[in-house]
PDB file of C-alpha atoms in Angstrom:
ATOM      1  CA  MET A 150     115.536 123.205 104.588  1.00 41.00           C
ATOM      2  CA  GLY A 151     117.148 121.685 107.691  1.00 43.00           C
ATOM      3  CA  SER A 152     118.541 118.222 108.069  1.00 45.00           C
ATOM      4  CA  THR A 153     116.701 115.428 109.802  1.00 52.00           C
ATOM      5  CA  THR A 154     117.777 112.462 111.830  1.00 57.00           C
ATOM      6  CA  ASN A 155     115.817 109.418 110.788  1.00 62.00           C
ATOM      7  CA  TRP A 156     114.551 106.872 113.271  1.00 60.00           C
ATOM      8  CA  ARG A 157     117.058 104.232 112.218  1.00 60.00           C
ATOM      9  CA  GLU A 158     119.799 106.570 113.453  1.00 61.00           C
ATOM     10  CA  GLN A 159     118.129 107.010 116.833  1.00 62.00           C
ATOM     11  CA  ARG A 160     118.521 104.602 119.728  1.00 65.00           C
ATOM     12  CA  ASN A 161     114.778 104.046 120.030  1.00 74.00           C
ATOM     13  CA  TRP A 162     114.361 102.465 116.561  1.00 79.00           C
ATOM     14  CA  ARG A 163     113.981  98.910 117.882  1.00 83.00           C
ATOM     15  CA  PHE A 164     111.439 100.084 120.437  1.00 87.00           C
ATOM     16  CA  VAL A 165     109.455 101.887 117.722  1.00 89.00           C
ATOM     17  CA  CYS A 166     109.278  98.703 115.646  1.00 89.00           C
ATOM     18  CA  LEU A 167     108.495  96.448 118.609  1.00 92.00           C
ATOM     19  CA  TYR A 168     105.833  98.813 119.959  1.00 94.00           C
ATOM     20  CA  LEU A 169     104.120  99.177 116.591  1.00 94.00           C
ATOM     21  CA  LEU A 170     104.183  95.438 115.931  1.00 95.00           C
ATOM     22  CA  MET A 171     102.716  94.657 119.368  1.00 96.00           C
ATOM     23  CA  VAL A 172     100.038  97.351 119.191  1.00 97.00           C
ATOM     24  CA  ASP A 173      99.069  96.789 115.570  1.00 97.00           C
ATOM     25  CA  ILE A 174      98.890  93.013 115.842  1.00 98.00           C
ATOM     26  CA  GLY A 175      97.087  93.421 119.177  1.00 96.00           C
ATOM     27  CA  LEU A 176      94.455  95.676 117.605  1.00 97.00           C
ATOM     28  CA  LEU A 177      93.933  93.213 114.751  1.00 98.00           C
ATOM     29  CA  VAL A 178      93.566  90.332 117.227  1.00 97.00           C
ATOM     30  CA  TYR A 179      91.126  92.366 119.362  1.00 94.00           C
ATOM     31  CA  TRP A 180      88.909  93.064 116.357  1.00 96.00           C
ATOM     32  CA  ALA A 181      89.090  89.465 115.135  1.00 97.00           C
ATOM     33  CA  VAL A 182      87.970  88.300 118.582  1.00 95.00           C
ATOM     34  CA  ALA A 183      85.264  90.998 118.719  1.00 93.00           C
ATOM     35  CA  ILE A 184      83.966  90.014 115.282  1.00 95.00           C
ATOM     36  CA  ALA A 185      83.944  86.349 116.313  1.00 96.00           C
ATOM     37  CA  ASP A 186      82.120  87.440 119.510  1.00 93.00           C
ATOM     38  CA  VAL A 187      84.216  85.155 121.705  1.00 94.00           C
ATOM     39  CA  LEU A 188      85.413  87.573 124.389  1.00 86.00           C
ATOM     40  CA  PRO A 189      84.691  86.115 127.837  1.00 86.00           C
ATOM     41  CA  ALA A 190      81.931  88.016 129.654  1.00 86.00           C
ATOM     42  CA  ALA A 191      84.339  88.925 132.465  1.00 86.00           C
ATOM     43  CA  TRP A 192      86.547  90.790 129.976  1.00 84.00           C
ATOM     44  CA  LEU A 193      83.763  92.922 128.478  1.00 86.00           C
ATOM     45  CA  PHE A 194      83.560  96.566 129.408  1.00 85.00           C
ATOM     46  CA  LYS A 195      80.494  97.957 131.156  1.00 85.00           C
ATOM     47  CA  GLY A 196      77.586  98.287 128.726  1.00 89.00           C
ATOM     48  CA  TYR A 197      79.219  96.138 126.034  1.00 89.00           C
ATOM     49  CA  ARG A 198      75.859  94.700 124.928  1.00 91.00           C
ATOM     50  CA  ASP A 199      74.047  98.074 125.057  1.00 93.00           C
ATOM     51  CA  PRO A 200      73.333  99.099 121.422  1.00 95.00           C
ATOM     52  CA  THR A 201      74.631 102.652 121.867  1.00 93.00           C
ATOM     53  CA  ILE A 202      77.804 101.563 123.653  1.00 92.00           C
ATOM     54  CA  SER A 203      78.282  98.793 121.098  1.00 93.00           C
ATOM     55  CA  ALA A 204      77.983 101.316 118.255  1.00 95.00           C
ATOM     56  CA  TRP A 205      80.535 103.534 120.017  1.00 94.00           C
ATOM     57  CA  ASN A 206      82.934 100.574 120.277  1.00 94.00           C
ATOM     58  CA  TRP A 207      82.464  99.581 116.629  1.00 96.00           C
ATOM     59  CA  SER A 208      83.082 103.172 115.562  1.00 97.00           C
ATOM     60  CA  PHE A 209      86.737 102.520 116.447  1.00 97.00           C
ATOM     61  CA  LEU A 210      87.090  99.719 113.888  1.00 98.00           C
ATOM     62  CA  PRO A 211      88.084 101.943 110.910  1.00 98.00           C
ATOM     63  CA  LEU A 212      90.445 104.026 113.066  1.00 98.00           C
ATOM     64  CA  ASP A 213      92.117 100.956 114.577  1.00 98.00           C
ATOM     65  CA  LEU A 214      92.421  99.197 111.221  1.00 98.00           C
ATOM     66  CA  LEU A 215      93.949 102.289 109.626  1.00 98.00           C
ATOM     67  CA  ALA A 216      96.382 102.640 112.541  1.00 98.00           C
ATOM     68  CA  SER A 217      97.369  98.970 112.227  1.00 98.00           C
ATOM     69  CA  VAL A 218      97.755  98.974 108.456  1.00 98.00           C
ATOM     70  CA  THR A 219      99.819 102.165 108.422  1.00 98.00           C
ATOM     71  CA  GLY A 220     101.975 100.950 111.316  1.00 97.00           C
ATOM     72  CA  LEU A 221     102.719  97.548 109.820  1.00 97.00           C
ATOM     73  CA  ALA A 222     103.289  99.028 106.364  1.00 97.00           C
ATOM     74  CA  GLY A 223     105.464 101.757 107.855  1.00 95.00           C
ATOM     75  CA  VAL A 224     107.735  99.296 109.634  1.00 93.00           C
ATOM     76  CA  ALA A 225     107.989  97.178 106.477  1.00 94.00           C
ATOM     77  CA  CYS A 226     108.809 100.199 104.301  1.00 93.00           C
ATOM     78  CA  ALA A 227     111.292 101.649 106.794  1.00 87.00           C
ATOM     79  CA  ARG A 228     113.153  98.338 106.849  1.00 86.00           C
ATOM     80  CA  SER A 229     113.374  98.351 103.063  1.00 87.00           C
ATOM     81  CA  GLU A 230     114.554 100.897 100.552  1.00 85.00           C
ATOM     82  CA  ARG A 231     111.432 103.031 101.077  1.00 90.00           C
ATOM     83  CA  GLN A 232     112.477 104.566 104.372  1.00 87.00           C
ATOM     84  CA  ALA A 233     110.967 108.034 103.812  1.00 89.00           C
ATOM     85  CA  LEU A 234     107.553 106.518 103.074  1.00 94.00           C
ATOM     86  CA  GLY A 235     107.979 104.213 106.066  1.00 92.00           C
ATOM     87  CA  GLU A 236     108.663 107.093 108.418  1.00 90.00           C
ATOM     88  CA  CYS A 237     105.592 108.985 107.163  1.00 93.00           C
ATOM     89  CA  LEU A 238     103.417 105.908 107.686  1.00 96.00           C
ATOM     90  CA  ILE A 239     104.885 105.334 111.155  1.00 94.00           C
ATOM     91  CA  LEU A 240     104.153 108.940 112.158  1.00 94.00           C
ATOM     92  CA  LEU A 241     100.595 108.589 110.864  1.00 97.00           C
ATOM     93  CA  SER A 242     100.144 105.305 112.719  1.00 97.00           C
ATOM     94  CA  LEU A 243     101.415 106.767 115.993  1.00 96.00           C
ATOM     95  CA  CYS A 244      99.029 109.729 115.650  1.00 97.00           C
ATOM     96  CA  LEU A 245      96.066 107.447 114.926  1.00 98.00           C
ATOM     97  CA  THR A 246      96.995 105.110 117.779  1.00 97.00           C
ATOM     98  CA  PHE A 247      97.273 108.039 120.190  1.00 97.00           C
ATOM     99  CA  CYS A 248      93.883 109.361 119.058  1.00 98.00           C
ATOM    100  CA  ALA A 249      92.213 105.965 119.500  1.00 97.00           C
ATOM    101  CA  GLY A 250      93.474 105.734 123.078  1.00 97.00           C
ATOM    102  CA  LEU A 251      92.542 109.344 123.832  1.00 98.00           C
ATOM    103  CA  MET A 252      89.011 108.930 122.477  1.00 97.00           C
ATOM    104  CA  ALA A 253      88.435 105.791 124.532  1.00 96.00           C
ATOM    105  CA  LEU A 254      89.806 107.287 127.752  1.00 96.00           C
ATOM    106  CA  SER A 255      87.769 110.446 127.202  1.00 97.00           C
ATOM    107  CA  PHE A 256      84.624 108.363 126.899  1.00 94.00           C
ATOM    108  CA  TRP A 257      85.402 106.323 130.015  1.00 91.00           C
ATOM    109  CA  ALA A 258      86.132 109.537 131.945  1.00 96.00           C
ATOM    110  CA  LEU A 259      82.887 111.178 130.795  1.00 95.00           C
ATOM    111  CA  THR A 260      80.901 108.112 131.858  1.00 92.00           C
ATOM    112  CA  ALA A 261      82.849 107.812 135.154  1.00 93.00           C
ATOM    113  CA  ASP A 262      83.813 104.225 134.335  1.00 90.00           C
ATOM    114  CA  TYR A 263      87.240 103.500 135.774  1.00 91.00           C
ATOM    115  CA  ASP A 264      87.998  99.872 134.899  1.00 89.00           C
ATOM    116  CA  PRO A 265      91.784  99.554 135.275  1.00 93.00           C
ATOM    117  CA  SER A 266      92.100  96.941 132.520  1.00 90.00           C
ATOM    118  CA  TRP A 267      90.446  99.118 129.868  1.00 89.00           C
ATOM    119  CA  TRP A 268      92.144 102.285 131.121  1.00 94.00           C
ATOM    120  CA  GLY A 269      95.504 100.514 131.120  1.00 95.00           C
ATOM    121  CA  ALA A 270      95.068  99.144 127.613  1.00 93.00           C
ATOM    122  CA  ASN A 271      94.126 102.543 126.222  1.00 95.00           C
ATOM    123  CA  ALA A 272      96.874 104.325 128.156  1.00 96.00           C
ATOM    124  CA  CYS A 273      99.285 101.883 126.479  1.00 94.00           C
ATOM    125  CA  LEU A 274      98.030 103.202 123.154  1.00 95.00           C
ATOM    126  CA  MET A 275      98.468 106.831 124.167  1.00 96.00           C
ATOM    127  CA  VAL A 276     101.553 107.222 126.310  1.00 95.00           C
ATOM    128  CA  PRO A 277     104.205 105.404 124.227  1.00 93.00           C
ATOM    129  CA  SER A 278     102.769 106.909 121.030  1.00 93.00           C
ATOM    130  CA  ALA A 279     103.005 110.415 122.471  1.00 94.00           C
ATOM    131  CA  LEU A 280     106.548 109.845 123.729  1.00 91.00           C
ATOM    132  CA  LEU A 281     107.719 108.370 120.425  1.00 89.00           C
ATOM    133  CA  LEU A 282     106.169 111.248 118.495  1.00 90.00           C
ATOM    134  CA  ALA A 283     107.821 113.773 120.809  1.00 89.00           C
ATOM    135  CA  VAL A 284     111.218 112.091 120.467  1.00 85.00           C
ATOM    136  CA  ARG A 285     110.928 111.819 116.696  1.00 83.00           C
ATOM    137  CA  LEU A 286     109.664 115.324 116.143  1.00 83.00           C
ATOM    138  CA  GLY A 287     112.289 116.626 118.552  1.00 81.00           C
ATOM    139  CA  GLY A 288     114.909 114.963 116.330  1.00 65.00           C
ATOM    140  CA  VAL A 289     113.873 117.036 113.306  1.00 58.00           C
ATOM    141  CA  ARG A 290     116.102 120.066 113.049  1.00 54.00           C
ATOM    142  CA  GLY A 291     114.926 123.018 111.008  1.00 48.00           C
TER     143      GLY A 291
END
């Protein structure tokens, strides 16, 4: 089996932690605000109150919560003595975060809804996750 370079040995470690903390806390805040139903009307995406669109949005709750929990737990574990578990959780979180952004952007593209704020937010889930995964997986030598 080949050797691996862990994230703590790579220059992007701080960015990985900062990105995951921002995204994971951001997702938790978004869902808390959505549950409290206090988003200003101007911030809602097109069709937000439509039952089908609403169901589509709420279908992301388990995915986003799992991404957040694995990301936060991964950072905590990687900072402790459980680094191998932390790295596995971080990889899982990045994959889930990427998928959440991809699913949302796919939906907006299929419905021809190009709201820059929602596209930007979901691109921020996808692009850094994909880059971090590529860097990390590129650092594994077999």
